[in-house]
PDB file of C-alpha atoms in Angstrom:
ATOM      1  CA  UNK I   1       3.077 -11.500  22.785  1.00 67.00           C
ATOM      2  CA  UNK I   2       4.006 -12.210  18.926  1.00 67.00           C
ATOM      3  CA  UNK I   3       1.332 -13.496  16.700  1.00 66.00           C
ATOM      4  CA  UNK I   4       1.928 -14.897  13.537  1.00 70.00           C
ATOM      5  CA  UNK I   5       0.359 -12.828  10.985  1.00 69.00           C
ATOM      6  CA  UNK I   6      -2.708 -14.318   9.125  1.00 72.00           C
ATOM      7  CA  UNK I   7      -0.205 -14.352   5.991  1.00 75.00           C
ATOM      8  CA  UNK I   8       3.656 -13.981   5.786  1.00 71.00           C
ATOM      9  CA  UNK I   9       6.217 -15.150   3.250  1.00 73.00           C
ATOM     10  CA  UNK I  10       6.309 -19.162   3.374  1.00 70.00           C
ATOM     11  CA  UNK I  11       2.762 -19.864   4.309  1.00 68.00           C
ATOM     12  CA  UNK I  12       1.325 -22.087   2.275  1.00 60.00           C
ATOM     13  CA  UNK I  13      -2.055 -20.778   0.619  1.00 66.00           C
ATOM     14  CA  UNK I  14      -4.249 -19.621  -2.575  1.00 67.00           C
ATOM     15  CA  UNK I  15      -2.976 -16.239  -2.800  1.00 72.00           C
ATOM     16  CA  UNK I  16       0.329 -16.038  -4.541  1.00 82.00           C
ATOM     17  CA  UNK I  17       3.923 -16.869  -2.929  1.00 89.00           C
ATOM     18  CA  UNK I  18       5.056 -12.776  -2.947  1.00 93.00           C
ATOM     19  CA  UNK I  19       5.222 -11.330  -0.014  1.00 91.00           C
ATOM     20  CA  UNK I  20       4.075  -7.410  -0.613  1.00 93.00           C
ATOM     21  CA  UNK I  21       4.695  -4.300   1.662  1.00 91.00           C
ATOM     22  CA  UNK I  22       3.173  -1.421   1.588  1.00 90.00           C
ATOM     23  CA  UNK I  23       5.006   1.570   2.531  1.00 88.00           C
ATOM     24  CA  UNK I  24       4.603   5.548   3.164  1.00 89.00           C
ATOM     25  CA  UNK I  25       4.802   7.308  -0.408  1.00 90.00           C
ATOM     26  CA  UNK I  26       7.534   9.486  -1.040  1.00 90.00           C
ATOM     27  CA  UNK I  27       6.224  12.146  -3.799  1.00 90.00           C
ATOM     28  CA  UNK I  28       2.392  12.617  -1.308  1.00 89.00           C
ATOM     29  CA  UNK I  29       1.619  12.623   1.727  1.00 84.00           C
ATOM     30  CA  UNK I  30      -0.781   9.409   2.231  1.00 86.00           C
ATOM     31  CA  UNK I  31      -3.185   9.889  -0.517  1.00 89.00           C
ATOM     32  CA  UNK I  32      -2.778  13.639  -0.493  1.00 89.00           C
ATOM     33  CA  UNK I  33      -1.727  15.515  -3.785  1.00 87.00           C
ATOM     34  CA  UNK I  34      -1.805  12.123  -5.775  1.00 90.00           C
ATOM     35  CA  UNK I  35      -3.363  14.656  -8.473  1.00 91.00           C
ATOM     36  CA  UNK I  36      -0.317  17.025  -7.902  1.00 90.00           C
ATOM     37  CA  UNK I  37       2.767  17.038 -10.070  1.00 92.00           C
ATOM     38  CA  UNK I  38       4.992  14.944  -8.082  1.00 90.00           C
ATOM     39  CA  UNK I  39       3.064  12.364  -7.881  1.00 89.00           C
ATOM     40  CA  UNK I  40       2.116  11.882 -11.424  1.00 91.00           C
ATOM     41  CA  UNK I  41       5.895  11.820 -12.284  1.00 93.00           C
ATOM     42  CA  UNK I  42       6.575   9.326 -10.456  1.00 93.00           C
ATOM     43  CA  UNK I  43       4.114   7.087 -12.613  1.00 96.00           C
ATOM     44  CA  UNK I  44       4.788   4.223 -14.541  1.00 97.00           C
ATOM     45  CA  UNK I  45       2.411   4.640 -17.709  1.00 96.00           C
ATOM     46  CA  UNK I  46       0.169   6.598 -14.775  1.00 95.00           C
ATOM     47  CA  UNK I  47       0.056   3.982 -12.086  1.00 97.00           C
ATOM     48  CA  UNK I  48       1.875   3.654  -8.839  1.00 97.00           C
ATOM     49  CA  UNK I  49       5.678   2.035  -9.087  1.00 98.00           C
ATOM     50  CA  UNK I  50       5.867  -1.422  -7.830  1.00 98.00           C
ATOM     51  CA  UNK I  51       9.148  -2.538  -6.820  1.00 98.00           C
ATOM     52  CA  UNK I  52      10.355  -6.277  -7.934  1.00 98.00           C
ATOM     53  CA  UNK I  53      13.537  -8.248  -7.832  1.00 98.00           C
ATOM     54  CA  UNK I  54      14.953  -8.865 -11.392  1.00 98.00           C
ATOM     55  CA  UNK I  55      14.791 -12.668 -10.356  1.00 98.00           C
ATOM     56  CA  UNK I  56      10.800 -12.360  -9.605  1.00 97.00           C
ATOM     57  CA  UNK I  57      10.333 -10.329 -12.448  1.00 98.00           C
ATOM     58  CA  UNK I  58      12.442 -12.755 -14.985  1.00 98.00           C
ATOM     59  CA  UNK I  59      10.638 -15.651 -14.129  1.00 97.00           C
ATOM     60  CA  UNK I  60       7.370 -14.281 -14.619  1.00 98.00           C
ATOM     61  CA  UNK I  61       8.235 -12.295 -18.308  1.00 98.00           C
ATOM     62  CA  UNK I  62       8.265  -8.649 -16.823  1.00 98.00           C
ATOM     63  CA  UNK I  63      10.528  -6.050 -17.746  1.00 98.00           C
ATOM     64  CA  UNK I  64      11.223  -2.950 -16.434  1.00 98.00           C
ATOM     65  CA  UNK I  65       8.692  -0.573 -17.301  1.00 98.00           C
ATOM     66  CA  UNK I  66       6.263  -3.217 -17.847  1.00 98.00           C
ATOM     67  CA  UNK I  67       2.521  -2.989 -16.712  1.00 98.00           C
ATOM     68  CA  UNK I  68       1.829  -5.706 -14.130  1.00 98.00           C
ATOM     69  CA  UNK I  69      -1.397  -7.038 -12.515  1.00 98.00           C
ATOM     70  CA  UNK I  70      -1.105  -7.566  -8.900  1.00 98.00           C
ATOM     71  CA  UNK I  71      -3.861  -9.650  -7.362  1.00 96.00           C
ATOM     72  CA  UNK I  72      -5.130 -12.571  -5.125  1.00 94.00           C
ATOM     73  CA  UNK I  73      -8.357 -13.896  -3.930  1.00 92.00           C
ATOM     74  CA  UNK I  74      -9.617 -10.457  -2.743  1.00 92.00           C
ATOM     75  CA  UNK I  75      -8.867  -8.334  -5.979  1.00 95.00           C
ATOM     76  CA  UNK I  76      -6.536  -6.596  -8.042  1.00 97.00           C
ATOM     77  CA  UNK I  77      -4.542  -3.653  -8.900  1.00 98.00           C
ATOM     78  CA  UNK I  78      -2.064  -2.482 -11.951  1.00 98.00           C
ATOM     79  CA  UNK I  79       0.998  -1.037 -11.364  1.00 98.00           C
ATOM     80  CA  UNK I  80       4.133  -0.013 -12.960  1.00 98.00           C
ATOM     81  CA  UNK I  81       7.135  -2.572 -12.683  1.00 98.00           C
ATOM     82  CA  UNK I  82      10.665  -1.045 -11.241  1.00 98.00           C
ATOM     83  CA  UNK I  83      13.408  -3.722 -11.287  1.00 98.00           C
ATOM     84  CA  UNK I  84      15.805  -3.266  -8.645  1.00 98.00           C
ATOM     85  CA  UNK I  85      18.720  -5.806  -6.381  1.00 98.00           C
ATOM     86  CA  UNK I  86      17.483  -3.289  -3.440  1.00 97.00           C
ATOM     87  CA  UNK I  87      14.773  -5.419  -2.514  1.00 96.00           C
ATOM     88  CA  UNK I  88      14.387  -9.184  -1.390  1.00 95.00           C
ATOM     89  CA  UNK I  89      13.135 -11.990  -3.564  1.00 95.00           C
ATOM     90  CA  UNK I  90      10.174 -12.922  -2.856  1.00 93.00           C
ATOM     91  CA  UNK I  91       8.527  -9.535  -2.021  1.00 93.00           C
ATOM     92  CA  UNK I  92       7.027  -6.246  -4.024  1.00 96.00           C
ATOM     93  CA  UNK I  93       6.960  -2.763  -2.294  1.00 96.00           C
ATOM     94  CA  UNK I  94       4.313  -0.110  -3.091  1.00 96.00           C
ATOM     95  CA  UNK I  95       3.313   2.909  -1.915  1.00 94.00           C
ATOM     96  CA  UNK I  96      -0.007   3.310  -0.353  1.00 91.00           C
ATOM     97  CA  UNK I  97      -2.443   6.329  -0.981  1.00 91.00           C
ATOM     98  CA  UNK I  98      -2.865   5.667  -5.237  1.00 94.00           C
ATOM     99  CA  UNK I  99      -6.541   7.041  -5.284  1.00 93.00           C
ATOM    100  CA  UNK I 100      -9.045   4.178  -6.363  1.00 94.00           C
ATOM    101  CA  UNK I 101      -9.595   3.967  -9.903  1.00 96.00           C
ATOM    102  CA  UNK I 102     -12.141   1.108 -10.559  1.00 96.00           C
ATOM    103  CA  UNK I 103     -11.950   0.174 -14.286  1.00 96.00           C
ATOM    104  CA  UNK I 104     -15.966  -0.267 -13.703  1.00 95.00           C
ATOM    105  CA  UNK I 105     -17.273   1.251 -10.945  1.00 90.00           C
ATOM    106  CA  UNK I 106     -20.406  -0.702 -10.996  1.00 89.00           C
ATOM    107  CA  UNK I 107     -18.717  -3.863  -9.953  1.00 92.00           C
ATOM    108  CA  UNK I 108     -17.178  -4.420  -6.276  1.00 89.00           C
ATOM    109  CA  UNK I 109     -14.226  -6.192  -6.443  1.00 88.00           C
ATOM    110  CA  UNK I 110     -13.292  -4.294 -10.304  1.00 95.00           C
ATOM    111  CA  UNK I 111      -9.849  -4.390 -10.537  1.00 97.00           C
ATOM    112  CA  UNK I 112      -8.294  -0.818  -9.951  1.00 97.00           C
ATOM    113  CA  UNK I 113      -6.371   0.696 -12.910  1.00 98.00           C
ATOM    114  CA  UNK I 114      -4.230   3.085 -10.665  1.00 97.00           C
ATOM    115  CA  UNK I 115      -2.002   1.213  -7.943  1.00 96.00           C
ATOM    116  CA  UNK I 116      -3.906   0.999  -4.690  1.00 94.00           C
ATOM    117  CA  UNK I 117      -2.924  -1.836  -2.921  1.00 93.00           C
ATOM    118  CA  UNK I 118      -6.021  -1.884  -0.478  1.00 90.00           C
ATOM    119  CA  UNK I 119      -7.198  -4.227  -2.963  1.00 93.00           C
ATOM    120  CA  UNK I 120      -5.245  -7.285  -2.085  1.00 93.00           C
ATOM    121  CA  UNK I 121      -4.760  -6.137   1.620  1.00 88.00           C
ATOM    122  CA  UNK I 122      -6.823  -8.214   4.367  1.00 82.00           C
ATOM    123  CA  UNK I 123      -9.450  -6.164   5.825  1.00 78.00           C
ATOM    124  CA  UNK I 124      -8.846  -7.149   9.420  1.00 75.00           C
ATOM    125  CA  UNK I 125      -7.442  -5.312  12.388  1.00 72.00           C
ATOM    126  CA  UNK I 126      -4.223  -6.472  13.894  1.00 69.00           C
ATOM    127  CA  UNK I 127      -6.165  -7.774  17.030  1.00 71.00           C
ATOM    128  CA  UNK I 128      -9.544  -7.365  18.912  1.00 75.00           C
ATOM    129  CA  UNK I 129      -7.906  -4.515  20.841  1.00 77.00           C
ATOM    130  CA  UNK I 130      -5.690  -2.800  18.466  1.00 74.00           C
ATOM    131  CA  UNK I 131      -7.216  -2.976  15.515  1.00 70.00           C
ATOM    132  CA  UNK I 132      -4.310  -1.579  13.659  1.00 69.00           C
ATOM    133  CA  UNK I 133      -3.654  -2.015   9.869  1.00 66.00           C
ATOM    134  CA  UNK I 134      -2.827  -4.945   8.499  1.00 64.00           C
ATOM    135  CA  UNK I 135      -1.079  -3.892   5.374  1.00 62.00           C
ATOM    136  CA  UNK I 136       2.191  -5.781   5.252  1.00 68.00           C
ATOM    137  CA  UNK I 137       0.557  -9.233   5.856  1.00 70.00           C
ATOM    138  CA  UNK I 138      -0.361  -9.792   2.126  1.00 88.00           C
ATOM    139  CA  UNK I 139       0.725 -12.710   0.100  1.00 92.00           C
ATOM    140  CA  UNK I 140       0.155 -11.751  -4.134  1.00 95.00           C
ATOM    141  CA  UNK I 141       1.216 -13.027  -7.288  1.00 96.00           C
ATOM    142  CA  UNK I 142       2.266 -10.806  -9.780  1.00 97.00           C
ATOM    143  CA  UNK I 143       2.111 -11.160 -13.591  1.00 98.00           C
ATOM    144  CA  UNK I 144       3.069  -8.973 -16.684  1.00 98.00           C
ATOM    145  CA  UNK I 145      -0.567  -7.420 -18.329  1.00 98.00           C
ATOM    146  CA  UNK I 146      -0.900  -7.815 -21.431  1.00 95.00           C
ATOM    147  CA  UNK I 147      -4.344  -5.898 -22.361  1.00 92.00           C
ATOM    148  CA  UNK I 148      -5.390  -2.719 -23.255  1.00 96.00           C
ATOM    149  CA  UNK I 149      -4.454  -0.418 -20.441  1.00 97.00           C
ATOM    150  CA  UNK I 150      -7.704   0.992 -18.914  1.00 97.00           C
ATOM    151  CA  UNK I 151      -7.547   4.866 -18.525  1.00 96.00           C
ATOM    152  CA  UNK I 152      -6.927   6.826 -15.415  1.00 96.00           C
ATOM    153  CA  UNK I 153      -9.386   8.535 -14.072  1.00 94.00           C
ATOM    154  CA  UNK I 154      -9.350   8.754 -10.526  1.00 93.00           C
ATOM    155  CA  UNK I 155      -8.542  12.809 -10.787  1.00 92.00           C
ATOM    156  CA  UNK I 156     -11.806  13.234 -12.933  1.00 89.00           C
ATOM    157  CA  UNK I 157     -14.946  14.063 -10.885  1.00 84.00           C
ATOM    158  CA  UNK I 158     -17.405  11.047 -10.470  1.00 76.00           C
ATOM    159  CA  UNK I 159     -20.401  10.877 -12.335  1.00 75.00           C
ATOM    160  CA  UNK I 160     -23.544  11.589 -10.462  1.00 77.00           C
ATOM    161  CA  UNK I 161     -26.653   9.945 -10.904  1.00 70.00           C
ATOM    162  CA  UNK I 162     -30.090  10.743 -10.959  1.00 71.00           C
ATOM    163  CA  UNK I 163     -31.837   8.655  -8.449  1.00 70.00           C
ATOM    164  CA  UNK I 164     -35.632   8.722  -7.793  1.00 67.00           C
TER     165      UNK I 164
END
């Protein structure tokens, strides 16, 4: 039986009218060797390649190259913009597995520095039985950052603290 997902392109809502997919990364496997060579060449000022349509990304003042913030209700990530006709208006593509970066790790919900688009994703399983991932059923807006760009530093070792 189809269901309609709880968000797809044309829905009417609060989160942003851009449709985004998250696929399987090409330079890792999952979230495997982020840290490794590959992977960090493949960076955009050190976060994950987003992909946008030239007609998204004019209306909303980003270039290619550009830092963007993507984001809705449930968060937000940055991520590096890559204009290209080879995808449709109206969505972003991304590749899962950018390890969390929270610019402060002391607050839930701190937007993520690195590209991990778990952020925006709905944390719900596909139904009561399957309860597969729900990744491609996010609606986001996108826009062009304009602050200081927080460091990475998802490859340095957490801090540890003393607890009583």
């Amino acid at each position: 039986m189809w269901r309609d997902p709880a968000e797809h392109p044309g829905l009417a809502g609060d989160d942003g009218p851009l449709h985004l997919l998250s696929c399987q990364p090409a330079t890792r496997l999952h979230s495997q060797y982020d840290h490794g060579a590959v992977s960090r060449e493949s960076k955009i000022a050190g976060r994950e390649p987003i992909r946008i349509h030239p007609g998204d990304a004019a209306a909303r003042g980003i270039g290619n190259g550009d830092v963007v913030r993507v984001f809705n209700r449930r968060g937000a990530f940055l991520a590096g913009a890559v204009l290209t006709e080879g995808i449709r208006p109206g969505v972003l593509q991304i590749a899962t597995g950018a390890w969390y970066d929270p610019v402060d790790p002391d607050t839930d919900g701190s937007l993520d520095a690195h590209g991990n688009p778990n952020m925006v994703t709905p944390d719900t399983g596909t139904s009561d039985l399957a309860q597969g991932c729900s990744a491609q059923s996010a609606l986001v807006e996108v826009e062009r950052f304009t602050g200081p760009l927080p460091p990475i530093r998802a490859f340095q070792p957490p801090r540890f603290v003393d607890r009583p």
